[in-house]
mmCIF file of N, CA and C in Angstrom:
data_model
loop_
_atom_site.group_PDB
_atom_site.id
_atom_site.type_symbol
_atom_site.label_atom_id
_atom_site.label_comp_id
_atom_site.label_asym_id
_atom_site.label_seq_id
_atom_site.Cartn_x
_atom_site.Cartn_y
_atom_site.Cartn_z
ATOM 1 N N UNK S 150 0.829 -1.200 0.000
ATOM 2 C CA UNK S 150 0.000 0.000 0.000
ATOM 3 C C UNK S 150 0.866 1.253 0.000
ATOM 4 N N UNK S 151 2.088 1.834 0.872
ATOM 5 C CA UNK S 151 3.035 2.568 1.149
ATOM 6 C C UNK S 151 3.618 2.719 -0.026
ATOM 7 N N UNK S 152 4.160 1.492 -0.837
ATOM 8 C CA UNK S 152 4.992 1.627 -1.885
ATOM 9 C C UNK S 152 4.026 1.693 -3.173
ATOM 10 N N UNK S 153 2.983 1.417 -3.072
ATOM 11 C CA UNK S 153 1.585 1.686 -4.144
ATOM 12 C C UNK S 153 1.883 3.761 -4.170
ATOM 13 N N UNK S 154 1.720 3.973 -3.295
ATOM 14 C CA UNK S 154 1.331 5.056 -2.939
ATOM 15 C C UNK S 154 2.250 6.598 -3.458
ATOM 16 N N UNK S 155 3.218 5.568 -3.032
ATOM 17 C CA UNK S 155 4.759 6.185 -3.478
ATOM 18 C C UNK S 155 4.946 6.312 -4.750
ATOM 19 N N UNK S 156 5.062 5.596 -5.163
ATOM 20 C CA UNK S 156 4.992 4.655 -6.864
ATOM 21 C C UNK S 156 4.250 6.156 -7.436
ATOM 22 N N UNK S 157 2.821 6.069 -7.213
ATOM 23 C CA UNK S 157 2.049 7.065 -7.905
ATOM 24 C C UNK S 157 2.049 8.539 -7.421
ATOM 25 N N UNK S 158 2.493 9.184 -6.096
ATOM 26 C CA UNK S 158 3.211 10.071 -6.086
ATOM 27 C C UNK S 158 4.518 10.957 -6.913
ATOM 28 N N UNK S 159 5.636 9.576 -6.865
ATOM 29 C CA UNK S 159 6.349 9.864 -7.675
ATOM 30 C C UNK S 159 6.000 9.918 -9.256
ATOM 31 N N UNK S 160 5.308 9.198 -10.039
ATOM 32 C CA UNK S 160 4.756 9.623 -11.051
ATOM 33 C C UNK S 160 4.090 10.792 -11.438
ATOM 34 N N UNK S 161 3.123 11.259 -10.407
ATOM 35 C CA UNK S 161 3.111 12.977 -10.249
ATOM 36 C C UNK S 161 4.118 13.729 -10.185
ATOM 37 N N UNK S 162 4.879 13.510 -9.183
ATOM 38 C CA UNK S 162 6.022 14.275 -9.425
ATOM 39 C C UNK S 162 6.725 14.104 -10.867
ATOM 40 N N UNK S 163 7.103 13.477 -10.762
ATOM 41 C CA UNK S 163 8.394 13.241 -12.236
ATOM 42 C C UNK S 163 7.313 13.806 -14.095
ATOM 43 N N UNK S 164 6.267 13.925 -13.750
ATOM 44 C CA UNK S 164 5.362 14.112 -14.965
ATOM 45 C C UNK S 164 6.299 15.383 -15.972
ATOM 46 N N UNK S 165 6.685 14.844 -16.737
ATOM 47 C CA UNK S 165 7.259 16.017 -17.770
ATOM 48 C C UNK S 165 6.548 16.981 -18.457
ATOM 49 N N UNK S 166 5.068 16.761 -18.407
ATOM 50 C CA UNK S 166 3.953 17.382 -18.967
ATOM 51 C C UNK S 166 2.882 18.569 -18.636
ATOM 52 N N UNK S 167 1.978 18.862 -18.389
ATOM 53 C CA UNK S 167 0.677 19.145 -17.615
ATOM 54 C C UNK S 167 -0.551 18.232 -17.791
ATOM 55 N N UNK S 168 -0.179 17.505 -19.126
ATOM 56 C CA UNK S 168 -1.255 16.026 -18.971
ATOM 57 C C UNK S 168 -0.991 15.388 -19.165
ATOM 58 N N UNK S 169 0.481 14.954 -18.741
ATOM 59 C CA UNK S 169 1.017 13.760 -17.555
ATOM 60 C C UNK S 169 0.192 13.559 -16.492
ATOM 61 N N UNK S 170 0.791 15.096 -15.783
ATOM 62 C CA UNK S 170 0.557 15.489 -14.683
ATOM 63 C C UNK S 170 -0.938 15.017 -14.383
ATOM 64 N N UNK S 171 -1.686 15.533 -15.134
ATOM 65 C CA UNK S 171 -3.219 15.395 -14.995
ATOM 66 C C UNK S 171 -3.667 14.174 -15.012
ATOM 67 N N UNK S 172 -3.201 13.392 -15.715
ATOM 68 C CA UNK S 172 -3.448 12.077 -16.033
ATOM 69 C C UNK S 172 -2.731 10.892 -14.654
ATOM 70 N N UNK S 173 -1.996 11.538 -14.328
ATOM 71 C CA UNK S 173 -1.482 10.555 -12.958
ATOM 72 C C UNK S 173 -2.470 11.230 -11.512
ATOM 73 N N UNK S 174 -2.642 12.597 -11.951
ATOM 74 C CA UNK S 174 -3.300 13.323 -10.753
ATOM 75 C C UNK S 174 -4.657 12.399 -10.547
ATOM 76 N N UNK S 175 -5.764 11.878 -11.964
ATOM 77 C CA UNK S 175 -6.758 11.450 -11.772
ATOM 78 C C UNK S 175 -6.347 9.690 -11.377
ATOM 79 N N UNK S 176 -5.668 9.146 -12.075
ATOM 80 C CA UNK S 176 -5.189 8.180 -12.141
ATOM 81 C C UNK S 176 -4.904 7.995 -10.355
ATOM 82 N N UNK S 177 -3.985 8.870 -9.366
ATOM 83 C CA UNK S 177 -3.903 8.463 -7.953
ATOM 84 C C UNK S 177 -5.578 8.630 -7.569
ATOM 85 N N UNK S 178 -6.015 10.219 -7.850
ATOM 86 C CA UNK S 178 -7.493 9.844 -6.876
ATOM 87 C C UNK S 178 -8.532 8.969 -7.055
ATOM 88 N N UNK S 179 -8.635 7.657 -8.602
ATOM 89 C CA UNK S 179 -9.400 6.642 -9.013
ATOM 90 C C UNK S 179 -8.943 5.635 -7.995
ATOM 91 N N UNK S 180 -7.370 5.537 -7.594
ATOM 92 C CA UNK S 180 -6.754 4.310 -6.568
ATOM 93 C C UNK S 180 -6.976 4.751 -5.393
ATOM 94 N N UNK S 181 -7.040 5.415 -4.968
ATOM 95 C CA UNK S 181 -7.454 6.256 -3.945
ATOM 96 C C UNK S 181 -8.706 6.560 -3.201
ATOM 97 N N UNK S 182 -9.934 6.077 -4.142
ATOM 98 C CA UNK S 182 -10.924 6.960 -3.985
ATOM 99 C C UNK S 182 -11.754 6.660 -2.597
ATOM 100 N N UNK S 183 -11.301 5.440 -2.279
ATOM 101 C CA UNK S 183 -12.050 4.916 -0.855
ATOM 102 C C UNK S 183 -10.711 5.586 0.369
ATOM 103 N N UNK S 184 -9.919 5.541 0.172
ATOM 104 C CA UNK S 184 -8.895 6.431 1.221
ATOM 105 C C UNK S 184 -8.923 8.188 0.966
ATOM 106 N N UNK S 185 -10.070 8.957 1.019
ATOM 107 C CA UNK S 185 -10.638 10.109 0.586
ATOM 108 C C UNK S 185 -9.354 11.291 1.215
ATOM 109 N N UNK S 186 -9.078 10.794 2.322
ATOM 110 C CA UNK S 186 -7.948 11.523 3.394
ATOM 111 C C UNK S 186 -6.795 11.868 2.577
ATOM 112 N N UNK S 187 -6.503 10.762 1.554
ATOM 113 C CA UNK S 187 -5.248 11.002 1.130
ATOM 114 C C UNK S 187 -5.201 11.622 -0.037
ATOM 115 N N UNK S 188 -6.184 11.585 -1.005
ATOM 116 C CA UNK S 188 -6.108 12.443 -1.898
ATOM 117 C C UNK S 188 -6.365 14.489 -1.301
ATOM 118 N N UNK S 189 -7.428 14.258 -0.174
ATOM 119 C CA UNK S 189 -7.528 15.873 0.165
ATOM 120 C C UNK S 189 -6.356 16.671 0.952
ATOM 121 N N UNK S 190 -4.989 15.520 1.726
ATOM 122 C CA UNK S 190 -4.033 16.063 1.849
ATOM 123 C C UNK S 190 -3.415 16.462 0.812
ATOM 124 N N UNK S 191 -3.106 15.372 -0.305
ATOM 125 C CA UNK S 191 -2.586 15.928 -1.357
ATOM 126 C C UNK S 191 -2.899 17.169 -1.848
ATOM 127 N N UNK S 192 -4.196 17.248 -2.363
ATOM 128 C CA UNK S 192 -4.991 17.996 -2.873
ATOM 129 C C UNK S 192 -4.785 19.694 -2.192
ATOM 130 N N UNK S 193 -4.703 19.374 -1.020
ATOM 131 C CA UNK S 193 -4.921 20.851 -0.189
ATOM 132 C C UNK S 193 -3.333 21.119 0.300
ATOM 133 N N UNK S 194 -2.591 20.594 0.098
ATOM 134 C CA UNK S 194 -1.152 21.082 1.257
ATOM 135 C C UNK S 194 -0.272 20.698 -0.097
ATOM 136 N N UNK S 195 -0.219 20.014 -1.039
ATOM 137 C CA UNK S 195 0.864 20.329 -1.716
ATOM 138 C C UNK S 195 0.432 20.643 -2.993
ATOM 139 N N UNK S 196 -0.706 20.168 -3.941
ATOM 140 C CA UNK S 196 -0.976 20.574 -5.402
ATOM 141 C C UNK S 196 -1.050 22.198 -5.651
ATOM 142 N N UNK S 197 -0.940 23.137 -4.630
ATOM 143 C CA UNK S 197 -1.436 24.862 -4.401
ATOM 144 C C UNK S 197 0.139 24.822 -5.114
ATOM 145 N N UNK S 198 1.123 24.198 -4.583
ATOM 146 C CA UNK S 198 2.430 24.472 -4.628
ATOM 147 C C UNK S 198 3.121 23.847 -6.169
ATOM 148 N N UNK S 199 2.828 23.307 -6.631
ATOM 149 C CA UNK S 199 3.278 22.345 -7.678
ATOM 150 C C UNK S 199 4.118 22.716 -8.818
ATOM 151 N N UNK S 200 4.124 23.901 -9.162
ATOM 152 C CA UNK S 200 4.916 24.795 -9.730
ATOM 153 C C UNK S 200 6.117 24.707 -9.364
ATOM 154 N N UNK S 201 6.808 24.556 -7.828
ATOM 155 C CA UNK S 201 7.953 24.550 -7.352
ATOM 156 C C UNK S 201 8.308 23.245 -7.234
ATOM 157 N N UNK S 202 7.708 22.474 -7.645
ATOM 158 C CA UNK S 202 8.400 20.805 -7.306
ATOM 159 C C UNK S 202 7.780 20.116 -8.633
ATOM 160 N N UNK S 203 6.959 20.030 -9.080
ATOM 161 C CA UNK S 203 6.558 18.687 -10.363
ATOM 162 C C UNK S 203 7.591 19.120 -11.921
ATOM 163 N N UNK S 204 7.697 18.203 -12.212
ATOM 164 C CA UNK S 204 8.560 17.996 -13.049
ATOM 165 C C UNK S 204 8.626 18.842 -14.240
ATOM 166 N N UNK S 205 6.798 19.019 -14.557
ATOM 167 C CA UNK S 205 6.318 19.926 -15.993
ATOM 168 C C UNK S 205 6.405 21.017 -15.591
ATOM 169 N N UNK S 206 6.375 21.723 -14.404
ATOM 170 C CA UNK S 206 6.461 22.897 -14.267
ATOM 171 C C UNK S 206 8.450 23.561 -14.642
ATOM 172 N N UNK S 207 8.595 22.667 -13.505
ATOM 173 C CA UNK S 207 10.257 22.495 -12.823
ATOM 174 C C UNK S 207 11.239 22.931 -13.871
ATOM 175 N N UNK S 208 10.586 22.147 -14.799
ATOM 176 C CA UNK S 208 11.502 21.714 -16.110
ATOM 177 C C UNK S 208 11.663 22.947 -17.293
ATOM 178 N N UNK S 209 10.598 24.226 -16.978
ATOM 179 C CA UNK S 209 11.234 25.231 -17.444
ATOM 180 C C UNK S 209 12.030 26.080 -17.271
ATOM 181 N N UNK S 210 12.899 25.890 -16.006
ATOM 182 C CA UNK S 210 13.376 26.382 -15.226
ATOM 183 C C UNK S 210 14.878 25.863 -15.693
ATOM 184 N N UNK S 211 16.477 26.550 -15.652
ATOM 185 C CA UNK S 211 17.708 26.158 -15.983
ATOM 186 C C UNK S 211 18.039 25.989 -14.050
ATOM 187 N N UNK S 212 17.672 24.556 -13.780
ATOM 188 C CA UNK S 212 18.788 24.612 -12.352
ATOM 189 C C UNK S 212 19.661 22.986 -12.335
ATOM 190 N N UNK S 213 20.056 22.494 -13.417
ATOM 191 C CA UNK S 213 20.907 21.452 -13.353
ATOM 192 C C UNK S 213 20.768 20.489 -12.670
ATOM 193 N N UNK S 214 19.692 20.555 -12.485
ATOM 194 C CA UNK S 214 19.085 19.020 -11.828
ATOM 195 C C UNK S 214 19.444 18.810 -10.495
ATOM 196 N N UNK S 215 19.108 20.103 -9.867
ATOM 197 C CA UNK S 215 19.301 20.286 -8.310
ATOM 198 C C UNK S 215 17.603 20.642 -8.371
ATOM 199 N N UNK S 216 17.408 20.285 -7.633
ATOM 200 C CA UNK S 216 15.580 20.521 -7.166
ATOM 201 C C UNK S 216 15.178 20.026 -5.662
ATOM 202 N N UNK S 217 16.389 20.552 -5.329
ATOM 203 C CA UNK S 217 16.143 20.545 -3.267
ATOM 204 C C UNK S 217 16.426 21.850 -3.013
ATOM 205 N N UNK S 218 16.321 22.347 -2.021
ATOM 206 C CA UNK S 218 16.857 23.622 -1.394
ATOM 207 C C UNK S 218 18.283 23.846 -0.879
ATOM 208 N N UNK S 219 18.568 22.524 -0.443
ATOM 209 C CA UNK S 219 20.389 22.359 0.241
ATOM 210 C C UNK S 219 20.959 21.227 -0.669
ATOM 211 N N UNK S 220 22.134 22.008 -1.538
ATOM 212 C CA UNK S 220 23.378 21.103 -1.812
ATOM 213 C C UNK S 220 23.494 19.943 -1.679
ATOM 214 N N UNK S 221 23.436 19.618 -0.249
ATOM 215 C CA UNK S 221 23.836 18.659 0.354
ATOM 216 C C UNK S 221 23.165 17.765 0.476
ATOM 217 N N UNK S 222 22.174 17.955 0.521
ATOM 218 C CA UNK S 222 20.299 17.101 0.303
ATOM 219 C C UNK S 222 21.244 16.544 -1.108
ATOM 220 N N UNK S 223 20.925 16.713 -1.962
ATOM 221 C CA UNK S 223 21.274 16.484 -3.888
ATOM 222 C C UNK S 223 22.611 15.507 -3.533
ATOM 223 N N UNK S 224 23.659 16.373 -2.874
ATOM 224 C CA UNK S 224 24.725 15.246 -2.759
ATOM 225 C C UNK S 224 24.410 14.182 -1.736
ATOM 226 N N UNK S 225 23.366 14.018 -1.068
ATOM 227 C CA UNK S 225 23.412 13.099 -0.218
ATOM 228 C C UNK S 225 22.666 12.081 -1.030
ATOM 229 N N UNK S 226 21.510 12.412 -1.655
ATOM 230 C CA UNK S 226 21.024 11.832 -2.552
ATOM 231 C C UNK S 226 21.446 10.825 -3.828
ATOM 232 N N UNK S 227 22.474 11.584 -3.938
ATOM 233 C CA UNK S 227 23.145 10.887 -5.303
ATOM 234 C C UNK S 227 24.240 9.874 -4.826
ATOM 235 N N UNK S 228 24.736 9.818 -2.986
ATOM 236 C CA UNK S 228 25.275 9.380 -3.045
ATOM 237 C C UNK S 228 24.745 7.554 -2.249
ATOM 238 N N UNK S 229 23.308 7.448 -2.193
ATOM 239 C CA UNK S 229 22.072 6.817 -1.996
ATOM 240 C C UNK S 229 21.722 5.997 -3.159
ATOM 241 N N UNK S 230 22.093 6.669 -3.957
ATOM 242 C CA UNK S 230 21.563 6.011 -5.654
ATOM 243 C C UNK S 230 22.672 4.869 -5.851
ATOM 244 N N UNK S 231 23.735 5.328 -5.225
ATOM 245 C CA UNK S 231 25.040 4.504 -5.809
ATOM 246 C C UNK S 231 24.885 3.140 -4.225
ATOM 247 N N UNK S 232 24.851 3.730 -3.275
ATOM 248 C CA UNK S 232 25.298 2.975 -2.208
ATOM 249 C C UNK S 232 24.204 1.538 -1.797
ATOM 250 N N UNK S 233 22.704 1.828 -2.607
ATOM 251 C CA UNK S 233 22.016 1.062 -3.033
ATOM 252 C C UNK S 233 21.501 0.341 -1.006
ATOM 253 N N UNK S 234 22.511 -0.261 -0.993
ATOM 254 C CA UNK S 234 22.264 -1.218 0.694
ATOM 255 C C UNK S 234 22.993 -0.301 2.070
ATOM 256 N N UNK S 235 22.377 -0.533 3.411
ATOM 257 C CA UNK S 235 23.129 0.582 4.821
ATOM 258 C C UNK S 235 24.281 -1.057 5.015
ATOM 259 N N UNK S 236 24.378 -1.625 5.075
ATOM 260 C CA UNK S 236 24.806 -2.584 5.391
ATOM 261 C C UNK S 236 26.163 -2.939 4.757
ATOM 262 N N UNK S 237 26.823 -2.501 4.135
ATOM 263 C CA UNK S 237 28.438 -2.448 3.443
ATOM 264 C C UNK S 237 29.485 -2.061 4.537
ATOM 265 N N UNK S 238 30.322 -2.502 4.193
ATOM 266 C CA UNK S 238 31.848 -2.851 4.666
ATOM 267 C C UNK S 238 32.006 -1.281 4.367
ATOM 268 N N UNK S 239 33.083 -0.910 5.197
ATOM 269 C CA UNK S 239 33.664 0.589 4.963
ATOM 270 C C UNK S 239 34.279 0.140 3.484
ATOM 271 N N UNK S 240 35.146 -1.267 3.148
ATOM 272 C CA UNK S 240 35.825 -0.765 1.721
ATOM 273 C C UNK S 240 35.061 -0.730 0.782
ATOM 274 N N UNK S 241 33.707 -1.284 0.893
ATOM 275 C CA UNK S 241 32.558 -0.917 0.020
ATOM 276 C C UNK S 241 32.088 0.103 -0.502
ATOM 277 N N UNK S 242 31.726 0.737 0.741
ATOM 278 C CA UNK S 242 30.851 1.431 0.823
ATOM 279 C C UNK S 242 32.112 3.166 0.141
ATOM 280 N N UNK S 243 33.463 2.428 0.528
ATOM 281 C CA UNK S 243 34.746 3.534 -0.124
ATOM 282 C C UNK S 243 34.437 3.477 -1.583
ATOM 283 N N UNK S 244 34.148 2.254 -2.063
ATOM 284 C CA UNK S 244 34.602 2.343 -3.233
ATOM 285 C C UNK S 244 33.227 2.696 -4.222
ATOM 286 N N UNK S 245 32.187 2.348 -3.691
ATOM 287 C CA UNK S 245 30.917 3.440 -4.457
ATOM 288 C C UNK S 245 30.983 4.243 -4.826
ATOM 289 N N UNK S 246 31.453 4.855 -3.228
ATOM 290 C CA UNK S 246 31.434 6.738 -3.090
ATOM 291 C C UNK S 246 32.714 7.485 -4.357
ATOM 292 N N UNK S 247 33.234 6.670 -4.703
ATOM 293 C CA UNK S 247 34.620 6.510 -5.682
ATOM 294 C C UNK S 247 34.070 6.294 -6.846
ATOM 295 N N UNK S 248 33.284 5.637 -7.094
ATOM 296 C CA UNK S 248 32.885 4.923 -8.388
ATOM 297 C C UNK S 248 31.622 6.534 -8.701
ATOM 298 N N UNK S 249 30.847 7.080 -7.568
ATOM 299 C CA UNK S 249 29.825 8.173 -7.988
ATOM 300 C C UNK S 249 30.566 9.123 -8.065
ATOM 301 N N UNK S 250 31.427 9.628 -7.590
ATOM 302 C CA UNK S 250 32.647 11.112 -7.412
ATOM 303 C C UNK S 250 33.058 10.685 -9.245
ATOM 304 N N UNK S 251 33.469 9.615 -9.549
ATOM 305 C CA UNK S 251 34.372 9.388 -10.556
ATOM 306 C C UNK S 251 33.211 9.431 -12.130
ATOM 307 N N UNK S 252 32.445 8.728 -11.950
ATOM 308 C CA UNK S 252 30.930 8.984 -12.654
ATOM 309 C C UNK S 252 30.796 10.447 -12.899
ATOM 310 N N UNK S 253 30.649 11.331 -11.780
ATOM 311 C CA UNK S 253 30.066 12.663 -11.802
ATOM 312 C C UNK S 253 30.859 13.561 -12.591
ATOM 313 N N UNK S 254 31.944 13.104 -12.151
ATOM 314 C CA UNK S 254 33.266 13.774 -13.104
ATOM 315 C C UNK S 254 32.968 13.813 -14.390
ATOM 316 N N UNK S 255 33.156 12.457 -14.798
ATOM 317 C CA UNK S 255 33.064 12.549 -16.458
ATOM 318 C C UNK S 255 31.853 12.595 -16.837
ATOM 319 N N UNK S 256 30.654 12.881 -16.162
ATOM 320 C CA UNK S 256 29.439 13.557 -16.842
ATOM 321 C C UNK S 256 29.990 14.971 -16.841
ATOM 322 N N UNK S 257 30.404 15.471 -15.956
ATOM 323 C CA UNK S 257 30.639 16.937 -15.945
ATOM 324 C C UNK S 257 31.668 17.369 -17.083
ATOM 325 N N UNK S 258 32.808 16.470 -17.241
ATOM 326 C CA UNK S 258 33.712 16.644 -18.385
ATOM 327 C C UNK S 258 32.914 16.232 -19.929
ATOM 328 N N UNK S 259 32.496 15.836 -19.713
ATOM 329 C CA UNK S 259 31.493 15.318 -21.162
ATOM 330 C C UNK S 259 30.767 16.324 -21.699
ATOM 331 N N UNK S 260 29.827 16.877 -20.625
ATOM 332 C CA UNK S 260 28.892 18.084 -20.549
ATOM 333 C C UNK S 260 29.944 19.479 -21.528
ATOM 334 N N UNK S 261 31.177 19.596 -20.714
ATOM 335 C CA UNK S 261 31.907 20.460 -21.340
ATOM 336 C C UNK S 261 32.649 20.386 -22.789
ATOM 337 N N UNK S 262 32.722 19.309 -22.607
ATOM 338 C CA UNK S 262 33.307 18.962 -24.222
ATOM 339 C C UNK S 262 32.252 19.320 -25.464
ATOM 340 N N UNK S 263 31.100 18.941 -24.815
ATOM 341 C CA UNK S 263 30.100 19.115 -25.786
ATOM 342 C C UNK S 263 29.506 20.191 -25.613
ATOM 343 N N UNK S 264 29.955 21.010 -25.165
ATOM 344 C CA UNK S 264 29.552 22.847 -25.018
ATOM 345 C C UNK S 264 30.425 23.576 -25.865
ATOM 346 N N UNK S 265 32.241 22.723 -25.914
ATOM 347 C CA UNK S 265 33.090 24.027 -26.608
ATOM 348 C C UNK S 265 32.070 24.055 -27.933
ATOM 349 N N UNK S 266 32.781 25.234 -28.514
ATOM 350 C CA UNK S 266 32.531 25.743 -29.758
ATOM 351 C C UNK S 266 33.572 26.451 -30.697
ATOM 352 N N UNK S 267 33.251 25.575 -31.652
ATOM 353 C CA UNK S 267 34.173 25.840 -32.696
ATOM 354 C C UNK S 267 33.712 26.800 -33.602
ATOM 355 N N UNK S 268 34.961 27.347 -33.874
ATOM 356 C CA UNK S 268 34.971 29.019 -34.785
ATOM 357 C C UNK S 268 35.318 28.731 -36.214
ATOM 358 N N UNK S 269 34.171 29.097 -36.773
ATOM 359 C CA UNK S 269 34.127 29.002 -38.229
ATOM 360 C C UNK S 269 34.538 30.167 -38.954
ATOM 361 N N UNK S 270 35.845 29.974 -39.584
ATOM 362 C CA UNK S 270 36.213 31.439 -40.693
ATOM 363 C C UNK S 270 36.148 31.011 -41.834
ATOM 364 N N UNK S 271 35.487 31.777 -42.826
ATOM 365 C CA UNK S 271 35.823 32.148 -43.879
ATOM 366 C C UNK S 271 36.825 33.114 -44.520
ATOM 367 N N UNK S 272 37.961 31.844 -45.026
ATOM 368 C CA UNK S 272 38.922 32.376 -45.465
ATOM 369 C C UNK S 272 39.047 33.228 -47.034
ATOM 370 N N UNK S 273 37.740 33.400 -47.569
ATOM 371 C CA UNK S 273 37.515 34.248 -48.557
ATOM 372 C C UNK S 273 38.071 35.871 -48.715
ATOM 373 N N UNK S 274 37.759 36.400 -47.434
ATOM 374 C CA UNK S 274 38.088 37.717 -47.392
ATOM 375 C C UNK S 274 39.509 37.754 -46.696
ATOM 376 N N UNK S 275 40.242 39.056 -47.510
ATOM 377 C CA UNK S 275 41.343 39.032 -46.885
ATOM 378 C C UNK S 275 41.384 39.561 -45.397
ATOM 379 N N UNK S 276 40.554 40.028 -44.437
ATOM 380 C CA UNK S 276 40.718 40.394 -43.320
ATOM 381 C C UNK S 276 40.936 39.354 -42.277
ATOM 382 N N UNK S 277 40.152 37.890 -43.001
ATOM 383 C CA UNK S 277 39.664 36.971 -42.477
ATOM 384 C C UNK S 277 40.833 36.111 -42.271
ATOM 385 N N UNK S 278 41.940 36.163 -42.861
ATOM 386 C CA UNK S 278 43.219 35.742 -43.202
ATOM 387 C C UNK S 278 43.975 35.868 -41.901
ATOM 388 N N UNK S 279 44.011 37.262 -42.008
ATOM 389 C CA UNK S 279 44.618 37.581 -40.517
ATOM 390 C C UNK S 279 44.100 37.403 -39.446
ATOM 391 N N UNK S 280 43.056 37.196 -39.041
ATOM 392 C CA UNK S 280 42.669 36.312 -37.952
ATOM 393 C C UNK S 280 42.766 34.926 -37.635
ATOM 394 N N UNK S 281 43.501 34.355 -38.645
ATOM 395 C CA UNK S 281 44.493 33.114 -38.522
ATOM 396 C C UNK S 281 45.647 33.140 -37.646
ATOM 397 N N UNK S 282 46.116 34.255 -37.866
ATOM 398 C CA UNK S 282 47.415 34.164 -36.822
ATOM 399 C C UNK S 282 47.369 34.378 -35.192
ATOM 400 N N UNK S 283 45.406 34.725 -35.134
ATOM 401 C CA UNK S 283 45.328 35.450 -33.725
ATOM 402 C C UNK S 283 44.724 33.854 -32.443
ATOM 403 N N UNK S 284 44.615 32.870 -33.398
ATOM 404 C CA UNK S 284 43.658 32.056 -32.462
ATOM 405 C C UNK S 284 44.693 30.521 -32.501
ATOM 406 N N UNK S 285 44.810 29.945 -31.798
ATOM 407 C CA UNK S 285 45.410 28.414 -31.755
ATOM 408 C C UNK S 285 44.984 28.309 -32.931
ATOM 409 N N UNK S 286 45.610 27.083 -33.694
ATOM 410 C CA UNK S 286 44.747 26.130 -34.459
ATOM 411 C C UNK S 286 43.790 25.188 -34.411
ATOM 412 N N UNK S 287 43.742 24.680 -33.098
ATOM 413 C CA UNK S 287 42.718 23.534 -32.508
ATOM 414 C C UNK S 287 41.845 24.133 -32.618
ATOM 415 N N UNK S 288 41.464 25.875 -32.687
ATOM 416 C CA UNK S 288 40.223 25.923 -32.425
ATOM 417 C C UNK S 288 39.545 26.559 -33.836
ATOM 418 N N UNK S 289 40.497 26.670 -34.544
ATOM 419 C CA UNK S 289 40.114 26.580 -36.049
ATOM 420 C C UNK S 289 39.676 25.858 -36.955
ATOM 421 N N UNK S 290 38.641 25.679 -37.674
ATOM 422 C CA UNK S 290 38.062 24.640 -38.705
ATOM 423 C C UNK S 290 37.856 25.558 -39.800
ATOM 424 N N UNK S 291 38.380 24.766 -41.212
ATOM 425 C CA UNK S 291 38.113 25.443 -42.320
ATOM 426 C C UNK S 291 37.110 24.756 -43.148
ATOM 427 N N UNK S 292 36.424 25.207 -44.170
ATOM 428 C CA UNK S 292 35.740 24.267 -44.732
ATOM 429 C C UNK S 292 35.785 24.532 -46.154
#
């Protein structure tokens, strides 16, 4: 029931849409409809707010996939995703935390690689010439 519950919460939440959203919103209060309590908490204490937390709203927003209030919430989180079980050996539980630090990295280096931008000259005009001598070559492409 708890993890029923959850399940379709989080599907509200995570909705990329507004009829996602709508469609899981009716979808919990049809499973719901004999536990009346739990849809009118929902209903009254967090749907007013939904703009600041569901996914379709969230998602117009540039915040890098932080959507807590503290840092540390997000890093504690991510480091939960990796550690999976409470029950690990310290060299275990070392080498997760190693394996998500090391993960995060090369998303973050990846992210950047695929941001540079390359400078396109046209070497037609002669002004354009001399701005050959002003830039590395790596970051030159001719075509």
């Amino acid at each position: 029931m708890i993890q029923a519950l959850f399940d379709e919460w989080t599907n509200l939440v995570e909705s990329p849409d507004e009829s996602c959203f709508n469609e899981a919103w009716q979808r919990l209060q049809v499973d719901y409809k004999k536990k009346e309590y739990v849809c009118n908490y929902i209903k009254n204490t967090w749907l007013p707010f939904k703009e600041k937390f569901v996914k379709a709203w969230t998602g117009n927003h540039l915040h890098f996939g932080n959507r807590v209030t503290s840092r540390a919430e997000s890093a504690h989180a991510m480091l939960k995703r990796y550690l999976t079980v409470f029950t690990g050996n310290f060299h275990e539980v070392r080498e997760k935390i190693c394996l998500a630090i090391e993960n995060q990295h090369n998303e973050i280096k990846t992210k950047i690689a695929s941001e540079k931008l390359q400078l396109f000259i046209n070497f037609e005009f002669p002004c354009s010439r001399n701005l050959l001598l002003t830039f590395p070559s790596s970051h030159l492409v001719s075509f």
